[in-house]
Amino acid sequence: MTDLNALSARELAARIRSGAIGAVDVVGETLDRVIRMNPKVNAIVQNCGADALAEAEALDARIASGRPVGPLAGVPVTIKVLSDQKGYASTNSCQIYSDVIATQDTPFLRHMRQKDAIVIGRTNTPAFSYRWFTTNDFYGATRNPHHDGLTAGGSSGGAGAAIATGMGHIAHGTDIAGSIRYPAYACGIQGLRPTPGRVPMFNHSGADRGIGPQLMAVSGPLARRVDDLRLGLEGMAGYAPDDVWSAPVPLIGPAYRRRVALVTHPGGMDTAPRIVADLERAAQMFREAGWQVDVPAVVPDMREAVELQIDLWLSDDHATKLDAAQREGDAGAIALLTHYADRAAQIDVKRFGELFIRRAALIRAWRAFLADYPVVLMPNCAELPFRQDQDLEGSDMIAHLWDVMLPQIAIPVLGIPAISIASDVQDGVPSGVQLVCPPWREDICLDAGEILERGFGFPGLVS
C-alpha cells in the first residue's frame, strides 16, 4: 500500500473517492501507526478507533454504491480533548471534567464530518489548556517528537506531536495565546490561526465562554503541509448558528499586493540569532518569488496588546479559575494563576472599560498597517522551543516566558489570522517563522506560507 504520509490530505481523499484506496485501509493503517508511535509521544489520549473503522466502512459502502462523498473523504483527523465530540468526554485534560460527555459534536466538527473526515483520536492538552507545555496529571506529558527535553508546545501540544509523527493528516487545535502556532513551531510543522468567527466553536456540554475567549479564542488546523491546512480550514469553516461569533465570510478575498513587512524584533524583543536568520532566509524567498520586502521604520504597538490580552483573561473570574485549578491539583495551572493573582485583584470596572477602548485603537492601527503590508513576517517567539515544564521554574521564569512569547500573545487581541511555518530541525531543535495577515485573509496566509514551504522544504516525518 502507498505510504499514506507521502500523500497530501487532498491527494488521499481523491484516491479514496476514486476507489483506488479503501477508507477502511487508510484508517486501519493510521490506527496501526498510532499503536507504534503514540507510546513515544503520548499525543492521543482518547482513542476513537472503533468508531473510526465503522465510519470508514460506511464511507466505502457509499463510494461503492456511487453516491457522492465530501472533499475530506476518509482523511484521518484528530480533535483536541477540550472540544465536544458526541460520546466522548470533553475533559480539557482535567480529571474534574472526566464525566462531561458530549451529546453532540461542536459545530466545526459537524462541518468536518459532513465533508467525510474521520476522527481517529483526541489529543492531549495541558490542564485547562492554560500553558505552552502539554503536561498534566490526568493523561500525563506529551513529549516533543524531535527532542525529549523540549516542550511539544501548548495548549495543542498533543495535536502538534500527532501530526509530526504521522498520526493523522490534519489536527484540530485552538489558539488564544499561541496554542496552534506555538505547538506547530515546537514540533516542526505548520499551523494556522484563523480570524475569530471563521471556524465555529461551541460546546453544548458546558457553559458559554468568558469575554476574553469569546473575543480571542479560535479553532484551526495543524498539518505537515500548507495545502493540508487549506483543506482543513475549508472543512472546519462556515456559518453555524450555535456560535454567536460565526460569520459567513468567503474563504477567498480580492486580489492583493505582494508586499511583505519584515519585522525581526517586534516590540523590541531580543530575537535569537537562528530565528533572525530564518526570517532573513524567508524574506529572500519572497523576493525571489517576485514579492516586495520592506523593513518598515514604524510598526504598530504589540506590547500593549499583550497587556490587554492578560487583563482580558484575568477579568474572566480569576478566582473561580484558581479554585478549579486547586481542585484539579495541577501544578502548572496553579503556578500560572497564582503568578497573576495580585494583578487580577486590581482589575476594576474602569480598567475593564479601558481594555476595549485601547483594543479598538490597536486594531485600527494594525488594520491600517496591513492595508499597506498584506503579509508581516515576524518570529513566533524570541527564543527557540522551551525546555519541558520550564514554566514550573518559578515566578520570574513565568514572567520571562510571557515576555518572549509576545508575538503569540499579541495577535489574538488584534483579531487577525496568522500562520506558523516550519524552517528546519537542527540537533533535534525545530524552528520556524510566523506570517500575519489582514482579518478574514487566511487565503493570503496560506498563499504566502506555500512560498516559504517550498523554500524551507516540507517538514520531515518523525518515525
CSV table of N, CA, C and O in Angstrom, one decimal, residues 33-151:
chain,number,residue,atom,x,y,z
A,33,ARG,N,-0.4,2.9,13.0
A,33,ARG,CA,0.7,3.8,13.3
A,33,ARG,C,0.6,4.5,14.7
A,33,ARG,O,1.5,4.7,15.4
A,34,VAL,N,-0.7,4.7,15.1
A,34,VAL,CA,-0.9,5.2,16.5
A,34,VAL,C,-0.4,4.2,17.5
A,34,VAL,O,0.2,4.6,18.5
A,35,ILE,N,-0.6,2.9,17.3
A,35,ILE,CA,-0.2,1.9,18.2
A,35,ILE,C,1.4,2.0,18.3
A,35,ILE,O,1.9,1.8,19.4
A,36,ARG,N,2.0,2.2,17.1
A,36,ARG,CA,3.5,2.2,17.1
A,36,ARG,C,4.1,3.5,17.7
A,36,ARG,O,5.1,3.5,18.5
A,37,MET,N,3.5,4.7,17.3
A,37,MET,CA,4.1,5.9,17.6
A,37,MET,C,3.6,6.6,18.9
A,37,MET,O,4.3,7.3,19.6
A,38,ASN,N,2.3,6.4,19.3
A,38,ASN,CA,1.8,7.1,20.4
A,38,ASN,C,2.5,6.9,21.7
A,38,ASN,O,2.6,7.8,22.5
A,39,PRO,N,2.9,5.6,22.0
A,39,PRO,CA,3.6,5.4,23.2
A,39,PRO,C,4.9,6.3,23.4
A,39,PRO,O,5.4,6.5,24.5
A,40,LYS,N,5.4,6.7,22.2
A,40,LYS,CA,6.7,7.5,22.3
A,40,LYS,C,6.4,9.0,22.6
A,40,LYS,O,7.3,9.6,23.2
A,41,VAL,N,5.2,9.5,22.3
A,41,VAL,CA,4.9,10.9,22.5
A,41,VAL,C,3.7,11.2,23.3
A,41,VAL,O,3.6,12.3,23.8
A,42,ASN,N,2.8,10.2,23.5
A,42,ASN,CA,1.6,10.4,24.3
A,42,ASN,C,0.8,11.6,23.8
A,42,ASN,O,0.5,12.5,24.5
A,43,ALA,N,0.5,11.6,22.5
A,43,ALA,CA,-0.2,12.7,21.9
A,43,ALA,C,-1.7,12.5,21.9
A,43,ALA,O,-2.5,13.4,22.2
A,44,ILE,N,-2.1,11.2,21.6
A,44,ILE,CA,-3.6,10.9,21.5
A,44,ILE,C,-3.9,10.2,22.8
A,44,ILE,O,-3.4,9.2,23.2
A,45,VAL,N,-4.9,10.8,23.5
A,45,VAL,CA,-5.2,10.3,24.9
A,45,VAL,C,-6.7,9.8,25.0
A,45,VAL,O,-7.0,9.2,26.0
A,46,GLN,N,-7.4,9.9,23.9
A,46,GLN,CA,-8.7,9.3,23.8
A,46,GLN,C,-8.8,8.6,22.4
A,46,GLN,O,-8.8,9.3,21.4
A,47,ASN,N,-8.8,7.3,22.4
A,47,ASN,CA,-8.8,6.6,21.1
A,47,ASN,C,-10.2,6.4,20.5
A,47,ASN,O,-11.1,6.0,21.2
A,48,CYS,N,-10.3,6.8,19.3
A,48,CYS,CA,-11.6,6.7,18.6
A,48,CYS,C,-11.6,5.6,17.5
A,48,CYS,O,-12.4,5.7,16.6
A,49,GLY,N,-10.8,4.6,17.7
A,49,GLY,CA,-10.5,3.6,16.7
A,49,GLY,C,-11.8,2.9,16.2
A,49,GLY,O,-12.0,2.7,15.0
A,50,ALA,N,-12.6,2.4,17.2
A,50,ALA,CA,-13.7,1.6,16.8
A,50,ALA,C,-14.7,2.4,16.0
A,50,ALA,O,-15.3,2.0,15.0
A,51,ASP,N,-15.0,3.6,16.5
A,51,ASP,CA,-15.9,4.5,15.7
A,51,ASP,C,-15.3,4.8,14.3
A,51,ASP,O,-16.1,4.9,13.3
A,52,ALA,N,-14.0,5.1,14.3
A,52,ALA,CA,-13.4,5.5,13.0
A,52,ALA,C,-13.5,4.3,12.0
A,52,ALA,O,-13.8,4.6,10.8
A,53,LEU,N,-13.3,3.1,12.4
A,53,LEU,CA,-13.4,2.0,11.5
A,53,LEU,C,-14.8,1.8,11.0
A,53,LEU,O,-15.1,1.5,9.8
A,54,ALA,N,-15.8,2.0,11.9
A,54,ALA,CA,-17.2,1.9,11.5
A,54,ALA,C,-17.6,3.0,10.5
A,54,ALA,O,-18.3,2.7,9.5
A,55,GLU,N,-17.1,4.2,10.7
A,55,GLU,CA,-17.3,5.3,9.7
A,55,GLU,C,-16.6,5.0,8.4
A,55,GLU,O,-17.2,5.3,7.3
A,56,ALA,N,-15.5,4.4,8.5
A,56,ALA,CA,-14.7,4.1,7.2
A,56,ALA,C,-15.5,3.0,6.4
A,56,ALA,O,-15.6,3.1,5.2
A,57,GLU,N,-16.0,2.0,7.1
A,57,GLU,CA,-16.8,1.0,6.4
A,57,GLU,C,-18.0,1.6,5.7
A,57,GLU,O,-18.3,1.3,4.5
A,58,ALA,N,-18.7,2.5,6.4
A,58,ALA,CA,-19.9,3.1,5.8
A,58,ALA,C,-19.5,4.0,4.7
A,58,ALA,O,-20.2,4.1,3.6
A,59,LEU,N,-18.3,4.7,4.7
A,59,LEU,CA,-17.9,5.6,3.6
A,59,LEU,C,-17.5,4.7,2.4
A,59,LEU,O,-17.9,5.1,1.3
A,60,ASP,N,-16.8,3.6,2.6
A,60,ASP,CA,-16.5,2.7,1.5
A,60,ASP,C,-17.8,2.2,0.8
A,60,ASP,O,-17.8,2.1,-0.4
A,61,ALA,N,-18.8,1.9,1.6
A,61,ALA,CA,-20.1,1.4,1.0
A,61,ALA,C,-20.7,2.5,0.2
A,61,ALA,O,-21.3,2.2,-0.9
A,62,ARG,N,-20.7,3.7,0.7
A,62,ARG,CA,-21.3,4.8,-0.1
A,62,ARG,C,-20.5,5.0,-1.4
A,62,ARG,O,-21.1,5.2,-2.5
A,63,ILE,N,-19.2,4.9,-1.4
A,63,ILE,CA,-18.4,5.1,-2.6
A,63,ILE,C,-18.7,4.0,-3.6
A,63,ILE,O,-18.9,4.2,-4.8
A,64,ALA,N,-18.8,2.8,-3.1
A,64,ALA,CA,-19.1,1.6,-3.9
A,64,ALA,C,-20.4,1.7,-4.6
A,64,ALA,O,-20.6,1.2,-5.7
A,65,SER,N,-21.4,2.4,-3.9
A,65,SER,CA,-22.7,2.5,-4.5
A,65,SER,C,-22.9,3.7,-5.4
A,65,SER,O,-23.9,3.9,-6.0
A,66,GLY,N,-21.8,4.4,-5.6
A,66,GLY,CA,-21.8,5.6,-6.5
A,66,GLY,C,-22.4,6.8,-5.9
A,66,GLY,O,-22.6,7.8,-6.6
A,67,ARG,N,-22.6,6.9,-4.6
A,67,ARG,CA,-23.2,8.1,-4.0
A,67,ARG,C,-22.0,9.1,-3.8
A,67,ARG,O,-20.9,8.7,-3.6
A,68,PRO,N,-22.3,10.4,-3.8
A,68,PRO,CA,-21.3,11.4,-3.7
A,68,PRO,C,-20.7,11.4,-2.2
A,68,PRO,O,-21.5,11.1,-1.3
A,69,VAL,N,-19.5,11.8,-2.1
A,69,VAL,CA,-18.8,11.9,-0.8
A,69,VAL,C,-18.1,13.2,-0.8
A,69,VAL,O,-17.8,13.9,-1.9
A,70,GLY,N,-17.7,13.7,0.4
A,70,GLY,CA,-17.1,15.0,0.5
A,70,GLY,C,-15.6,15.1,0.2
A,70,GLY,O,-14.9,14.2,0.0
A,71,PRO,N,-15.1,16.4,0.3
A,71,PRO,CA,-13.7,16.7,-0.1
A,71,PRO,C,-12.7,16.2,0.9
A,71,PRO,O,-11.5,16.1,0.6
A,72,LEU,N,-13.2,15.8,2.1
A,72,LEU,CA,-12.3,15.2,3.1
A,72,LEU,C,-12.5,13.7,3.3
A,72,LEU,O,-12.2,13.1,4.3
A,73,ALA,N,-13.0,13.1,2.2
A,73,ALA,CA,-13.4,11.7,2.3
A,73,ALA,C,-12.3,10.8,2.8
A,73,ALA,O,-11.2,10.6,2.2
A,74,GLY,N,-12.5,10.3,4.0
A,74,GLY,CA,-11.6,9.3,4.6
A,74,GLY,C,-10.4,9.8,5.2
A,74,GLY,O,-9.5,9.1,5.7
A,75,VAL,N,-10.2,11.2,5.2
A,75,VAL,CA,-8.9,11.7,5.7
A,75,VAL,C,-8.9,11.6,7.2
A,75,VAL,O,-9.9,12.0,7.9
A,76,PRO,N,-7.9,11.0,7.8
A,76,PRO,CA,-7.8,10.8,9.3
A,76,PRO,C,-7.4,12.1,10.0
A,76,PRO,O,-6.4,12.7,9.6
A,77,VAL,N,-8.2,12.5,11.0
A,77,VAL,CA,-8.0,13.7,11.7
A,77,VAL,C,-8.1,13.4,13.2
A,77,VAL,O,-8.6,12.4,13.6
A,78,THR,N,-7.5,14.4,14.0
A,78,THR,CA,-7.6,14.3,15.4
A,78,THR,C,-8.3,15.6,15.9
A,78,THR,O,-8.2,16.6,15.3
A,79,ILE,N,-8.9,15.5,17.1
A,79,ILE,CA,-9.6,16.6,17.7
A,79,ILE,C,-9.1,16.8,19.1
A,79,ILE,O,-8.8,15.8,19.9
A,80,LYS,N,-8.9,18.0,19.5
A,80,LYS,CA,-8.4,18.3,20.8
A,80,LYS,C,-9.5,18.0,21.9
A,80,LYS,O,-10.7,18.2,21.7
A,81,VAL,N,-9.0,17.5,23.1
A,81,VAL,CA,-10.0,16.9,24.1
A,81,VAL,C,-10.8,18.0,24.8
A,81,VAL,O,-11.7,17.7,25.6
A,82,LEU,N,-10.6,19.3,24.4
A,82,LEU,CA,-11.5,20.3,25.0
A,82,LEU,C,-12.7,20.5,24.2
A,82,LEU,O,-13.6,21.3,24.6
A,83,SER,N,-12.8,19.9,23.0
A,83,SER,CA,-14.0,20.1,22.1
A,83,SER,C,-15.0,19.0,22.2
A,83,SER,O,-14.6,17.8,22.2
A,84,ASP,N,-16.3,19.3,22.0
A,84,ASP,CA,-17.3,18.3,22.1
A,84,ASP,C,-17.3,17.4,20.9
A,84,ASP,O,-17.3,17.9,19.7
A,85,GLN,N,-17.2,16.1,21.1
A,85,GLN,CA,-17.4,15.1,20.1
A,85,GLN,C,-18.3,14.1,20.7
A,85,GLN,O,-18.1,13.5,21.8
A,86,LYS,N,-19.4,13.9,20.1
A,86,LYS,CA,-20.5,13.0,20.6
A,86,LYS,C,-20.0,11.7,21.1
A,86,LYS,O,-19.3,11.0,20.4
A,87,GLY,N,-20.3,11.4,22.4
A,87,GLY,CA,-20.0,10.2,23.0
A,87,GLY,C,-18.6,10.2,23.7
A,87,GLY,O,-18.3,9.2,24.4
A,88,TYR,N,-17.9,11.3,23.7
A,88,TYR,CA,-16.6,11.4,24.3
A,88,TYR,C,-16.6,12.5,25.4
A,88,TYR,O,-17.4,13.4,25.3
A,89,ALA,N,-15.7,12.3,26.3
A,89,ALA,CA,-15.6,13.3,27.4
A,89,ALA,C,-14.8,14.6,27.0
A,89,ALA,O,-13.7,14.4,26.4
A,90,SER,N,-15.4,15.7,27.2
A,90,SER,CA,-14.7,17.0,26.9
A,90,SER,C,-13.9,17.4,28.1
A,90,SER,O,-14.4,18.3,28.9
A,91,THR,N,-12.8,16.8,28.4
A,91,THR,CA,-12.1,16.9,29.6
A,91,THR,C,-11.2,18.1,29.8
A,91,THR,O,-10.9,18.5,30.9
A,92,ASN,N,-10.7,18.6,28.6
A,92,ASN,CA,-9.7,19.7,28.7
A,92,ASN,C,-8.5,19.2,29.6
A,92,ASN,O,-7.9,19.9,30.3
A,93,SER,N,-8.3,17.9,29.5
A,93,SER,CA,-7.2,17.2,30.2
A,93,SER,C,-7.3,17.4,31.7
A,93,SER,O,-6.3,17.4,32.4
A,94,CYS,N,-8.5,17.4,32.2
A,94,CYS,CA,-8.7,17.6,33.7
A,94,CYS,C,-9.6,16.4,34.2
A,94,CYS,O,-10.6,16.1,33.6
A,95,GLN,N,-9.2,15.8,35.3
A,95,GLN,CA,-9.9,14.8,35.9
A,95,GLN,C,-11.3,15.3,36.4
A,95,GLN,O,-12.3,14.6,36.3
A,96,ILE,N,-11.4,16.5,36.8
A,96,ILE,CA,-12.7,17.1,37.3
A,96,ILE,C,-13.7,17.2,36.2
A,96,ILE,O,-14.9,17.4,36.6
A,97,TYR,N,-13.3,17.1,35.0
A,97,TYR,CA,-14.3,17.1,33.9
A,97,TYR,C,-14.5,15.8,33.2
A,97,TYR,O,-15.0,15.7,32.1
A,98,SER,N,-14.0,14.7,33.8
A,98,SER,CA,-14.0,13.4,33.1
A,98,SER,C,-15.4,12.9,32.9
A,98,SER,O,-15.5,12.0,32.0
A,99,ASP,N,-16.4,13.4,33.5
A,99,ASP,CA,-17.7,12.9,33.3
A,99,ASP,C,-18.6,13.8,32.4
A,99,ASP,O,-19.8,13.7,32.3
A,100,VAL,N,-17.9,14.8,31.8
A,100,VAL,CA,-18.6,15.7,30.9
A,100,VAL,C,-18.6,15.1,29.5
A,100,VAL,O,-17.7,15.3,28.7
A,101,ILE,N,-19.7,14.3,29.2
A,101,ILE,CA,-19.8,13.5,28.0
A,101,ILE,C,-20.6,14.3,27.0
A,101,ILE,O,-21.7,14.7,27.3
A,102,ALA,N,-20.1,14.6,25.8
A,102,ALA,CA,-20.8,15.3,24.8
A,102,ALA,C,-21.9,14.5,24.2
A,102,ALA,O,-21.8,13.3,23.9
A,103,THR,N,-23.0,15.2,24.0
A,103,THR,CA,-24.2,14.6,23.4
A,103,THR,C,-24.3,15.0,21.9
A,103,THR,O,-25.2,14.4,21.2
A,104,GLN,N,-23.5,15.9,21.5
A,104,GLN,CA,-23.5,16.3,20.1
A,104,GLN,C,-22.1,16.9,19.7
A,104,GLN,O,-21.4,17.3,20.6
A,105,ASP,N,-21.8,16.9,18.5
A,105,ASP,CA,-20.5,17.5,18.0
A,105,ASP,C,-20.5,19.0,18.1
A,105,ASP,O,-21.5,19.6,17.8
A,106,THR,N,-19.3,19.6,18.4
A,106,THR,CA,-19.1,21.0,18.2
A,106,THR,C,-19.3,21.4,16.7
A,106,THR,O,-19.1,20.5,15.9
A,107,PRO,N,-19.7,22.6,16.4
A,107,PRO,CA,-20.1,22.9,15.0
A,107,PRO,C,-18.9,22.7,14.0
A,107,PRO,O,-19.2,22.2,12.9
A,108,PHE,N,-17.7,23.0,14.3
A,108,PHE,CA,-16.6,22.8,13.3
A,108,PHE,C,-16.5,21.3,13.0
A,108,PHE,O,-16.2,20.9,11.9
A,109,LEU,N,-16.7,20.4,14.0
A,109,LEU,CA,-16.6,19.0,13.8
A,109,LEU,C,-17.8,18.5,13.0
A,109,LEU,O,-17.6,17.6,12.1
A,110,ARG,N,-19.0,19.1,13.2
A,110,ARG,CA,-20.1,18.8,12.3
A,110,ARG,C,-19.7,19.0,10.9
A,110,ARG,O,-20.0,18.2,10.0
A,111,HIS,N,-19.1,20.2,10.6
A,111,HIS,CA,-18.7,20.5,9.3
A,111,HIS,C,-17.7,19.5,8.7
A,111,HIS,O,-17.8,19.1,7.5
A,112,MET,N,-16.7,19.1,9.5
A,112,MET,CA,-15.7,18.2,9.0
A,112,MET,C,-16.4,16.8,8.7
A,112,MET,O,-16.0,16.2,7.7
A,113,ARG,N,-17.3,16.4,9.6
A,113,ARG,CA,-17.9,15.1,9.3
A,113,ARG,C,-18.8,15.2,8.1
A,113,ARG,O,-18.9,14.2,7.3
A,114,GLN,N,-19.5,16.3,7.9
A,114,GLN,CA,-20.3,16.5,6.7
A,114,GLN,C,-19.5,16.4,5.4
A,114,GLN,O,-20.0,16.0,4.3
A,115,LYS,N,-18.2,16.7,5.5
A,115,LYS,CA,-17.2,16.6,4.4
A,115,LYS,C,-16.5,15.2,4.4
A,115,LYS,O,-15.5,15.0,3.7
A,116,ASP,N,-16.9,14.3,5.4
A,116,ASP,CA,-16.4,12.9,5.4
A,116,ASP,C,-15.0,12.7,6.0
A,116,ASP,O,-14.4,11.7,5.7
A,117,ALA,N,-14.6,13.7,6.8
A,117,ALA,CA,-13.4,13.4,7.6
A,117,ALA,C,-13.7,12.3,8.6
A,117,ALA,O,-14.8,12.2,9.1
A,118,ILE,N,-12.6,11.6,9.1
A,118,ILE,CA,-12.8,10.6,10.1
A,118,ILE,C,-11.9,10.8,11.2
A,118,ILE,O,-10.7,10.9,11.1
A,119,VAL,N,-12.5,10.9,12.4
A,119,VAL,CA,-11.7,11.2,13.6
A,119,VAL,C,-11.1,9.9,14.2
A,119,VAL,O,-11.9,9.0,14.5
A,120,ILE,N,-9.8,9.9,14.3
A,120,ILE,CA,-9.1,8.6,14.7
A,120,ILE,C,-8.7,8.7,16.2
A,120,ILE,O,-8.3,7.7,16.8
A,121,GLY,N,-8.7,10.0,16.8
A,121,GLY,CA,-8.3,10.1,18.2
A,121,GLY,C,-8.4,11.5,18.6
A,121,GLY,O,-8.6,12.5,17.8
A,122,ARG,N,-8.3,11.7,19.9
A,122,ARG,CA,-8.5,13.0,20.6
A,122,ARG,C,-7.2,13.3,21.3
A,122,ARG,O,-6.6,12.4,22.0
A,123,THR,N,-6.7,14.5,21.2
A,123,THR,CA,-5.3,14.9,21.6
A,123,THR,C,-5.2,15.6,22.9
A,123,THR,O,-6.1,16.3,23.3
A,124,ASN,N,-4.0,15.4,23.5
A,124,ASN,CA,-3.7,15.9,24.8
A,124,ASN,C,-3.5,17.5,24.9
A,124,ASN,O,-3.1,18.1,23.8
A,125,THR,N,-3.8,18.0,26.0
A,125,THR,CA,-3.5,19.5,26.3
A,125,THR,C,-3.0,19.6,27.7
A,125,THR,O,-3.0,18.6,28.5
A,126,PRO,N,-2.4,20.7,28.1
A,126,PRO,CA,-2.2,21.0,29.5
A,126,PRO,C,-3.6,21.1,30.2
A,126,PRO,O,-4.6,21.4,29.5
A,127,ALA,N,-3.6,20.9,31.5
A,127,ALA,CA,-4.9,21.0,32.2
A,127,ALA,C,-5.5,22.4,32.0
A,127,ALA,O,-4.7,23.4,32.1
A,128,PHE,N,-6.7,22.5,31.6
A,128,PHE,CA,-7.4,23.7,31.3
A,128,PHE,C,-6.9,24.4,30.1
A,128,PHE,O,-7.4,25.5,29.7
A,129,SER,N,-5.9,23.8,29.4
A,129,SER,CA,-5.3,24.5,28.2
A,129,SER,C,-4.7,25.8,28.5
A,129,SER,O,-4.8,26.7,27.6
A,130,TYR,N,-4.1,26.0,29.7
A,130,TYR,CA,-3.6,27.3,30.1
A,130,TYR,C,-2.1,27.5,29.6
A,130,TYR,O,-1.7,28.7,29.7
A,131,ARG,N,-1.4,26.5,29.3
A,131,ARG,CA,0.1,26.6,29.2
A,131,ARG,C,0.6,26.3,27.8
A,131,ARG,O,-0.1,25.8,27.0
A,132,TRP,N,1.9,26.7,27.6
A,132,TRP,CA,2.6,26.3,26.4
A,132,TRP,C,3.4,25.0,26.6
A,132,TRP,O,4.3,24.7,25.9
A,133,PHE,N,2.9,24.2,27.6
A,133,PHE,CA,3.6,22.9,27.9
A,133,PHE,C,2.5,21.9,28.2
A,133,PHE,O,1.7,22.0,29.1
A,134,THR,N,2.5,20.9,27.3
A,134,THR,CA,1.4,19.9,27.4
A,134,THR,C,1.7,18.8,28.4
A,134,THR,O,2.1,17.7,28.0
A,135,THR,N,1.6,19.1,29.6
A,135,THR,CA,1.7,18.1,30.7
A,135,THR,C,0.5,18.3,31.7
A,135,THR,O,0.0,19.4,31.9
A,136,ASN,N,0.1,17.2,32.2
A,136,ASN,CA,-1.0,17.2,33.2
A,136,ASN,C,-1.0,15.9,34.0
A,136,ASN,O,-0.3,14.9,33.6
A,137,ASP,N,-1.6,15.9,35.1
A,137,ASP,CA,-1.6,14.7,36.0
A,137,ASP,C,-2.7,13.7,35.6
A,137,ASP,O,-2.7,12.6,36.1
A,138,PHE,N,-3.6,14.0,34.6
A,138,PHE,CA,-4.6,13.1,34.2
A,138,PHE,C,-4.1,12.2,33.1
A,138,PHE,O,-4.2,11.0,33.3
A,139,TYR,N,-3.7,12.7,32.0
A,139,TYR,CA,-3.2,11.9,30.9
A,139,TYR,C,-1.7,11.8,30.8
A,139,TYR,O,-1.2,11.0,30.1
A,140,GLY,N,-1.0,12.6,31.6
A,140,GLY,CA,0.5,12.6,31.5
A,140,GLY,C,1.0,13.6,30.5
A,140,GLY,O,0.3,14.4,29.9
A,141,ALA,N,2.3,13.6,30.3
A,141,ALA,CA,3.0,14.5,29.5
A,141,ALA,C,3.1,14.1,28.0
A,141,ALA,O,3.3,12.9,27.7
A,142,THR,N,2.8,15.0,27.1
A,142,THR,CA,3.1,14.8,25.7
A,142,THR,C,4.6,15.2,25.4
A,142,THR,O,5.0,16.3,25.8
A,143,ARG,N,5.3,14.4,24.7
A,143,ARG,CA,6.7,14.7,24.5
A,143,ARG,C,7.0,15.2,23.1
A,143,ARG,O,6.3,14.9,22.2
A,144,ASN,N,7.9,16.1,23.0
A,144,ASN,CA,8.3,16.6,21.7
A,144,ASN,C,8.9,15.5,20.9
A,144,ASN,O,9.8,14.8,21.3
A,145,PRO,N,8.3,15.3,19.6
A,145,PRO,CA,8.8,14.2,18.8
A,145,PRO,C,10.3,14.3,18.4
A,145,PRO,O,10.9,13.3,18.1
A,146,HIS,N,10.8,15.5,18.4
A,146,HIS,CA,12.2,15.7,18.0
A,146,HIS,C,13.2,15.6,19.1
A,146,HIS,O,14.4,15.4,18.9
A,147,HIS,N,12.8,16.0,20.4
A,147,HIS,CA,13.7,16.2,21.5
A,147,HIS,C,13.0,16.0,22.8
A,147,HIS,O,12.1,16.8,23.1
A,148,ASP,N,13.3,15.0,23.6
A,148,ASP,CA,12.6,14.7,24.8
A,148,ASP,C,12.7,15.8,25.8
A,148,ASP,O,11.8,15.9,26.7
A,149,GLY,N,13.7,16.6,25.7
A,149,GLY,CA,13.9,17.7,26.7
A,149,GLY,C,13.1,18.9,26.4
A,149,GLY,O,13.2,19.9,27.3
A,150,LEU,N,12.5,19.0,25.3
A,150,LEU,CA,11.8,20.2,24.9
A,150,LEU,C,10.3,20.0,25.0
A,150,LEU,O,9.7,18.9,24.9
A,151,THR,N,9.6,21.1,25.2
A,151,THR,CA,8.1,21.1,25.1
A,151,THR,C,7.6,20.8,23.7
A,151,THR,O,8.2,21.2,22.7
